PDB file of C-alpha atoms in Angstrom:
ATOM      1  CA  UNK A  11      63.384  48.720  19.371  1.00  0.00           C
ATOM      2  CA  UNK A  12      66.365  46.163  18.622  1.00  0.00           C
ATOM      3  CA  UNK A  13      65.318  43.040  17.064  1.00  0.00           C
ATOM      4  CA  UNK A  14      65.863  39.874  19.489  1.00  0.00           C
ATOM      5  CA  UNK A  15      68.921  38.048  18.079  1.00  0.00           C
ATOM      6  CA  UNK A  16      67.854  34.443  17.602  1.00  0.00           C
ATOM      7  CA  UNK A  17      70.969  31.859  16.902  1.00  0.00           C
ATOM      8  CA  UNK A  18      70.048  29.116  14.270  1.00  0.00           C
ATOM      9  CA  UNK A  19      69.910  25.801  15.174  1.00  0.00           C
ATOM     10  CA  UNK A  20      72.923  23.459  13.233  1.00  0.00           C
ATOM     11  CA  UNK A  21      72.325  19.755  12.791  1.00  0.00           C
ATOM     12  CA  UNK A  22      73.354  17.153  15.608  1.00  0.00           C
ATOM     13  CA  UNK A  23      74.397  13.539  14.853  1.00  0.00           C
ATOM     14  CA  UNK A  24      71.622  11.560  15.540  1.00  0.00           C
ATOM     15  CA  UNK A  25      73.283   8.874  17.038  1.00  0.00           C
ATOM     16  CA  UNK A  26      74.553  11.171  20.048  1.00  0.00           C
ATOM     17  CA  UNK A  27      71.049  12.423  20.915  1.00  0.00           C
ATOM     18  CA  UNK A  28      70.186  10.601  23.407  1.00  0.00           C
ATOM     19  CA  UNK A  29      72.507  13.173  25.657  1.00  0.00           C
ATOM     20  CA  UNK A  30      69.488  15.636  25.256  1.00  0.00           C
ATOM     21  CA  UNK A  31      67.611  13.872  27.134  1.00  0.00           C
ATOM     22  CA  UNK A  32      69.127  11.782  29.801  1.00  0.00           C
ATOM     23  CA  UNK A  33      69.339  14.209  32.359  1.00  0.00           C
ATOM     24  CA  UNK A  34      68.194  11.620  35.606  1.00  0.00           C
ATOM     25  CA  UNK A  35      70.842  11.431  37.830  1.00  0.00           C
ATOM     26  CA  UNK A  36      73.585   8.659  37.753  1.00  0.00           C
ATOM     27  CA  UNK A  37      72.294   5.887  39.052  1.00  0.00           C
ATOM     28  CA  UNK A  38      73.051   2.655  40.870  1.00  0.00           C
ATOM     29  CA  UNK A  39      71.382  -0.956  40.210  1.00  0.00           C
ATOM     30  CA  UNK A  40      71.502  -2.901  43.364  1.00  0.00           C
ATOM     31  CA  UNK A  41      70.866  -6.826  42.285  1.00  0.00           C
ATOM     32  CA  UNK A  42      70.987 -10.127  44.364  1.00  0.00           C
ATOM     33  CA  UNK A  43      70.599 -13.225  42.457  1.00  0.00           C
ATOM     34  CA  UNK A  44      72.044 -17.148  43.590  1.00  0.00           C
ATOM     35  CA  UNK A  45      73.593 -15.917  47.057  1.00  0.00           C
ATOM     36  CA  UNK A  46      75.680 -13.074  45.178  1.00  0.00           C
ATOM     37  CA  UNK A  47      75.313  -9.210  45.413  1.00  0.00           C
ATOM     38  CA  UNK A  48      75.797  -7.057  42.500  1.00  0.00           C
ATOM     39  CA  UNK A  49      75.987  -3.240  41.325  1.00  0.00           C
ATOM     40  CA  UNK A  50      75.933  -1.464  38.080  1.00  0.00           C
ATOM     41  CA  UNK A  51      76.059   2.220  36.936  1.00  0.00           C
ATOM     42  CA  UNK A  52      73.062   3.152  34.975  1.00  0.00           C
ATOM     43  CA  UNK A  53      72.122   6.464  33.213  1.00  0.00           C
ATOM     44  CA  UNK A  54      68.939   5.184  30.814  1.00  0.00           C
ATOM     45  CA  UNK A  55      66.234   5.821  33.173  1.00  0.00           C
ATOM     46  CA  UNK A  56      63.173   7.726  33.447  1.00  0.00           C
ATOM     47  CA  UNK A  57      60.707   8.604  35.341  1.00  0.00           C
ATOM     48  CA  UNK A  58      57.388   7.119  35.195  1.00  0.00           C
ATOM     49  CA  UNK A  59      54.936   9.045  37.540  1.00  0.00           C
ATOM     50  CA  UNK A  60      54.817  10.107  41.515  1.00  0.00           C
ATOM     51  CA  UNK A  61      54.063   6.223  42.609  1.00  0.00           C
ATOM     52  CA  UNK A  62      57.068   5.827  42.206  1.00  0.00           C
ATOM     53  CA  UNK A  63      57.306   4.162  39.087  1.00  0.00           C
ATOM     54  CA  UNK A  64      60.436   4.190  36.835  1.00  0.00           C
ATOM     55  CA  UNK A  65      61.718   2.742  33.179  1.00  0.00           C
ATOM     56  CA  UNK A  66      65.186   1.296  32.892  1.00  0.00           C
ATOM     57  CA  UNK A  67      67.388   0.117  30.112  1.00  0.00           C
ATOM     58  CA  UNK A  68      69.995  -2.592  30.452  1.00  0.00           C
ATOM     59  CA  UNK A  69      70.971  -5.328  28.054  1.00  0.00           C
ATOM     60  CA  UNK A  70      71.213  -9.046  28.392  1.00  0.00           C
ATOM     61  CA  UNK A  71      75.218  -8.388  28.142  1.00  0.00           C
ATOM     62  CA  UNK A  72      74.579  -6.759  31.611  1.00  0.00           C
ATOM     63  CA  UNK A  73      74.978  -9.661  34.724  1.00  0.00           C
ATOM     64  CA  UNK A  74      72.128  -7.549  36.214  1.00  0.00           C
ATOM     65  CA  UNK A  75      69.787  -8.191  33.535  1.00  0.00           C
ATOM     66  CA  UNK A  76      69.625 -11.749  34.746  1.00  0.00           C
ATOM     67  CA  UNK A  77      69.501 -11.049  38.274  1.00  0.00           C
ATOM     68  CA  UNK A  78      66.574  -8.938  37.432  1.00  0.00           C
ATOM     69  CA  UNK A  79      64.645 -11.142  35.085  1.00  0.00           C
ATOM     70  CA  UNK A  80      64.995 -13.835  37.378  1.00  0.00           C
ATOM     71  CA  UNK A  81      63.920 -12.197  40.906  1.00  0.00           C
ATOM     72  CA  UNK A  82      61.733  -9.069  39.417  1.00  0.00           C
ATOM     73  CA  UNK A  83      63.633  -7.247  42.120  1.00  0.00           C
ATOM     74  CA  UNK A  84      66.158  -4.500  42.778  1.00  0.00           C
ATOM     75  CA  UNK A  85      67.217  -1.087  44.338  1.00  0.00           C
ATOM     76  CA  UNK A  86      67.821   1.852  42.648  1.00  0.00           C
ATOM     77  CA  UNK A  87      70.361   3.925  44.407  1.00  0.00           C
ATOM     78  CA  UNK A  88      71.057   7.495  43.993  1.00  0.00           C
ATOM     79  CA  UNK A  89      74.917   8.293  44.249  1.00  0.00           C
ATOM     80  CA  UNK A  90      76.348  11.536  45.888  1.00  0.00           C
ATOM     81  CA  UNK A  91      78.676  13.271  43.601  1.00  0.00           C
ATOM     82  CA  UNK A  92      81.443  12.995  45.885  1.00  0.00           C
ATOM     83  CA  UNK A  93      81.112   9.355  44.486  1.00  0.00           C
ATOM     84  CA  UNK A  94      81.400   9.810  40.776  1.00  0.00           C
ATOM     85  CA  UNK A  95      84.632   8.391  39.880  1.00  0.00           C
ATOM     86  CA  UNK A  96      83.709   4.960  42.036  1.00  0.00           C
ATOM     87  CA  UNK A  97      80.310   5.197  40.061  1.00  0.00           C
ATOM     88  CA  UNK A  98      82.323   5.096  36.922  1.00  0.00           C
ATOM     89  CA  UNK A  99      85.115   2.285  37.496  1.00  0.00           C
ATOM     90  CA  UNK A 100      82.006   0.353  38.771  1.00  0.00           C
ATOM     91  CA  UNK A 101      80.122   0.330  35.065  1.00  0.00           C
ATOM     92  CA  UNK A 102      83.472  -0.580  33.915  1.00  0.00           C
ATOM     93  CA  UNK A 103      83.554  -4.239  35.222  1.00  0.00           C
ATOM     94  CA  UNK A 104      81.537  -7.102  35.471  1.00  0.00           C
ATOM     95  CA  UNK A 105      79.962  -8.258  38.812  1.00  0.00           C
ATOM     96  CA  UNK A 106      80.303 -11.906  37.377  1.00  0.00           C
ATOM     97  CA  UNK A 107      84.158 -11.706  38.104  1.00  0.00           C
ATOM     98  CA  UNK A 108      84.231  -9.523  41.359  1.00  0.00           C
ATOM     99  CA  UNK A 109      82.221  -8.415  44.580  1.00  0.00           C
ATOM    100  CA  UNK A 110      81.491  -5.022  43.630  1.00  0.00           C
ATOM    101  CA  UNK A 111      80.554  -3.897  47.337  1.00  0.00           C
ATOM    102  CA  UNK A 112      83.981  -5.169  48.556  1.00  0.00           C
ATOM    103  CA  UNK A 113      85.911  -4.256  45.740  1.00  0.00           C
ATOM    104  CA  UNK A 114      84.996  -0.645  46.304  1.00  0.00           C
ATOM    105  CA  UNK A 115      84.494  -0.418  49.645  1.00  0.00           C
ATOM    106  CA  UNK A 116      80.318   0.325  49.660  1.00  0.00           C
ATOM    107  CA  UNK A 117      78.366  -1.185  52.493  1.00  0.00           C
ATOM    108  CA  UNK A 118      75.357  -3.370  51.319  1.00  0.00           C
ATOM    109  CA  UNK A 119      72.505  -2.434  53.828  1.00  0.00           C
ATOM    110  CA  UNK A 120      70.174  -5.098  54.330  1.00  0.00           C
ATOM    111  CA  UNK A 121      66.467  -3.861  52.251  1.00  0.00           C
ATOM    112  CA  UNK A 122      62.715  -4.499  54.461  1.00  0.00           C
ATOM    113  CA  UNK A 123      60.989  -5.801  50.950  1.00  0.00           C
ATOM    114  CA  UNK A 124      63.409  -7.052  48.525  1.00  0.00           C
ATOM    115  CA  UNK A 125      66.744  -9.217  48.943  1.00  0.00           C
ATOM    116  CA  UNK A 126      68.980  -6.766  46.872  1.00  0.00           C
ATOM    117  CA  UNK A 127      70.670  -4.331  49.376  1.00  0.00           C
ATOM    118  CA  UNK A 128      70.698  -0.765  49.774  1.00  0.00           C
ATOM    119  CA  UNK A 129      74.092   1.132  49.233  1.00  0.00           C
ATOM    120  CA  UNK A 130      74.256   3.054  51.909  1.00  0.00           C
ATOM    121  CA  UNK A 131      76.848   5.175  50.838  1.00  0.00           C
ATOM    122  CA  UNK A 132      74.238   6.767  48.836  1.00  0.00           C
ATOM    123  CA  UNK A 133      71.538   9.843  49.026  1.00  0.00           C
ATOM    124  CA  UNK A 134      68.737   7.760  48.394  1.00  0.00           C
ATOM    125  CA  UNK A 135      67.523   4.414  48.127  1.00  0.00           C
ATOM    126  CA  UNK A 136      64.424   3.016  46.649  1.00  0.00           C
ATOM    127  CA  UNK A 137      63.651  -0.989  47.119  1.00  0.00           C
ATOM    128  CA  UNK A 138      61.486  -1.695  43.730  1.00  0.00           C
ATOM    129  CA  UNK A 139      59.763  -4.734  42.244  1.00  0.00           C
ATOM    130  CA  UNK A 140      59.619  -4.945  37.898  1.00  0.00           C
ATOM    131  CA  UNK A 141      55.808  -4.550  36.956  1.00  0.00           C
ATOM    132  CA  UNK A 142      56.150  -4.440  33.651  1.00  0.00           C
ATOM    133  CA  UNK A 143      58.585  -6.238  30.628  1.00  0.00           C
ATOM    134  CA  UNK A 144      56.435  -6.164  27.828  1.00  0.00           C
ATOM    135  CA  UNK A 145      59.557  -3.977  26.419  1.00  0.00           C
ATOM    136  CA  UNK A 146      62.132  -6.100  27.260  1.00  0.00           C
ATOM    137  CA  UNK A 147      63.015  -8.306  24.833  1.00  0.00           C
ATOM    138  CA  UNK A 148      62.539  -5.843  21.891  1.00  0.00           C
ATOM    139  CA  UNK A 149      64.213  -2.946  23.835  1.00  0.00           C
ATOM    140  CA  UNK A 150      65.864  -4.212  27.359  1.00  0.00           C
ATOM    141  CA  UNK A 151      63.047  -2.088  29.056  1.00  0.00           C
ATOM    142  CA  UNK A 152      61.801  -2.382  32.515  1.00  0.00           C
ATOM    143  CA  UNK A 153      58.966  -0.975  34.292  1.00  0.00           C
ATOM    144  CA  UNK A 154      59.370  -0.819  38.105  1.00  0.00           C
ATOM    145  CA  UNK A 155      57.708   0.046  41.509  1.00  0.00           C
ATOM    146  CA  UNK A 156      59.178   1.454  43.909  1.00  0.00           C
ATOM    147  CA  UNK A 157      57.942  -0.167  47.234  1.00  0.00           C
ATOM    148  CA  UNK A 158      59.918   1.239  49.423  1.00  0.00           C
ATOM    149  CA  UNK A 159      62.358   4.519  49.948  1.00  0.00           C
ATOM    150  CA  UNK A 160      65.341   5.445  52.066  1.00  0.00           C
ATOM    151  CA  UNK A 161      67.367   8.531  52.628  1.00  0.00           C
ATOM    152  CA  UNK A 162      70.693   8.977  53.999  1.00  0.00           C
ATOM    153  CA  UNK A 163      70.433  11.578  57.016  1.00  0.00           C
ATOM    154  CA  UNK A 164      74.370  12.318  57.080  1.00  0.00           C
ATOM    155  CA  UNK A 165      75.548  11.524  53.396  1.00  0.00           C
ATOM    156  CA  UNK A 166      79.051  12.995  52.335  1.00  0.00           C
ATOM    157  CA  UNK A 167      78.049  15.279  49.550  1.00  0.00           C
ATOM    158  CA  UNK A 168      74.381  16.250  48.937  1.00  0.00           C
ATOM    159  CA  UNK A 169      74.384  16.826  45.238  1.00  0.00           C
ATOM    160  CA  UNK A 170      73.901  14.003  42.676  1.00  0.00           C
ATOM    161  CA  UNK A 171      75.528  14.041  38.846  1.00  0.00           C
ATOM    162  CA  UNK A 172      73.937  13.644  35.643  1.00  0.00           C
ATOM    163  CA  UNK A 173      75.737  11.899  32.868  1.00  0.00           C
ATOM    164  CA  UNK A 174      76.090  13.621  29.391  1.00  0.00           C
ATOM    165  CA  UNK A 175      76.768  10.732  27.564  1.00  0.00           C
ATOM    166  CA  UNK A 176      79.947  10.932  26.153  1.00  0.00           C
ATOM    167  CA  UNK A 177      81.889  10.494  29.279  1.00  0.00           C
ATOM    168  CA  UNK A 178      81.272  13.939  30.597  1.00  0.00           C
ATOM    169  CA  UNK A 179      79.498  14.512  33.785  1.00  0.00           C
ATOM    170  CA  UNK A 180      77.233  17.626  35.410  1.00  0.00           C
ATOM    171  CA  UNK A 181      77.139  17.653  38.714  1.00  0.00           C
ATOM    172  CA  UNK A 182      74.462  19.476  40.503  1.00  0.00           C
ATOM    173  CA  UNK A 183      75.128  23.078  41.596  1.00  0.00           C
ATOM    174  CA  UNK A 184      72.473  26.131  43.309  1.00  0.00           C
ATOM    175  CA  UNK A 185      69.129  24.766  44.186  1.00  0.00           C
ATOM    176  CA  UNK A 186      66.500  27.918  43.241  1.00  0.00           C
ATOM    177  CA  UNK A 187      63.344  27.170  45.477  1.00  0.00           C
ATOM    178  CA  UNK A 188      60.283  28.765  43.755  1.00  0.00           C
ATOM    179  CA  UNK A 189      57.761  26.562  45.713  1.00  0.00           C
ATOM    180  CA  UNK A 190      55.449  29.885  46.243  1.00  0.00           C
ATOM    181  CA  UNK A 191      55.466  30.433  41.911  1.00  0.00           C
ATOM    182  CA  UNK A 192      53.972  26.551  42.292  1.00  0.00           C
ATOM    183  CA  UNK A 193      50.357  27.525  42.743  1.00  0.00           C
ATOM    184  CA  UNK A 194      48.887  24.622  40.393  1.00  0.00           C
ATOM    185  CA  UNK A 195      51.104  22.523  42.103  1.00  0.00           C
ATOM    186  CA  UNK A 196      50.989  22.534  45.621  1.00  0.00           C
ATOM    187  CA  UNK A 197      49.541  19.151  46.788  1.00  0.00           C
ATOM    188  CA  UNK A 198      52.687  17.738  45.615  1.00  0.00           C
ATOM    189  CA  UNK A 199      55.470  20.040  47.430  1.00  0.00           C
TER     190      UNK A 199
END
């Protein structure tokens, strides 16, 4: 019998290994703060457990840092990948300067529990309170809650994008359903 050929792993630079692991879809940060409405692009996320609770990282350069320490409040929106390119130009300017929803033609959707909107350009939306920022001065980290969630029955594209971190995208492809192989699993499919 052959022997199993096993390629060797070669040394990464550290600094770029965070693109192992952020593999949660692009996302959008939905803020309102003083009578204004903001967006940002976020890709430092993760998920926290089935509540749903989630982690996010954004710095105190970010105007929706401020928005969020101040109301403990925002939507997380999910971006079809039919939207990528918007998605991008949008983490490349400040909300401080410009109406993001106007500026690239999104509609803000009024939420039910929080005052940020929904986009509801988007697949999904998920209305969330910050529960926990023990980790946010030493690391911009935020715990949220989601308290409420919204899907978009007729969205444009179905499949969301993931970003690689170095300006490179993957956008979802084949969806394999093995729900039957899920046997320890089933309360939650």
């Amino acid at each position: 019998m052959p022997k199993k050929r096993v390629s060797r792993q070669v040394e990464f630079p550290l600094n770029r290994a965070f693109t192992f692991v952020e593999s949660g879809p692009v996302l959008l940060i939905s803020t309102a703060y003083k009578k204004k409405t903001n967006l940002m692009t976020l890709s430092c996320h993760v998920s926290m457990g089935f509540e749903p609770t989630l982690g996010i990282c954004l710095g105190p350069w970010n105007f929706s840092y401020t928005a969020l320490v101040e109301t403990g409040e925002c939507v997380v929106a999910i971006p079809h990948a039919g939207m990528l390119e918007k998605v991008v130009d949008i983490g490349n300017c400040s909300g401080e300067v410009m109406d993001k929803f106007a500026e690239f033609n999104l509609c803000a959707q009024a939420a039910k529990d929080v005052a940020a909107p929904l986009v509801a350009e988007c697949l999904y939306n998920l209305e969330c309170r910050v529960v926990n920022r023990a980790l946010a001065s030493a690391y911009n980290f935020f715990v949220l809650q989601g308290v409420r969630a919204w899907s978009n029955p007729m969205p444009a594209d179905t499949r969301s994008f993931h970003a690689v971190g170095d300006g490179t995208f993957i956008i979802d492809g084949e969806t394999v359903n093995l729900r039957n192989r899920m046997t320890k699993w089933q309360e939650c499919i």
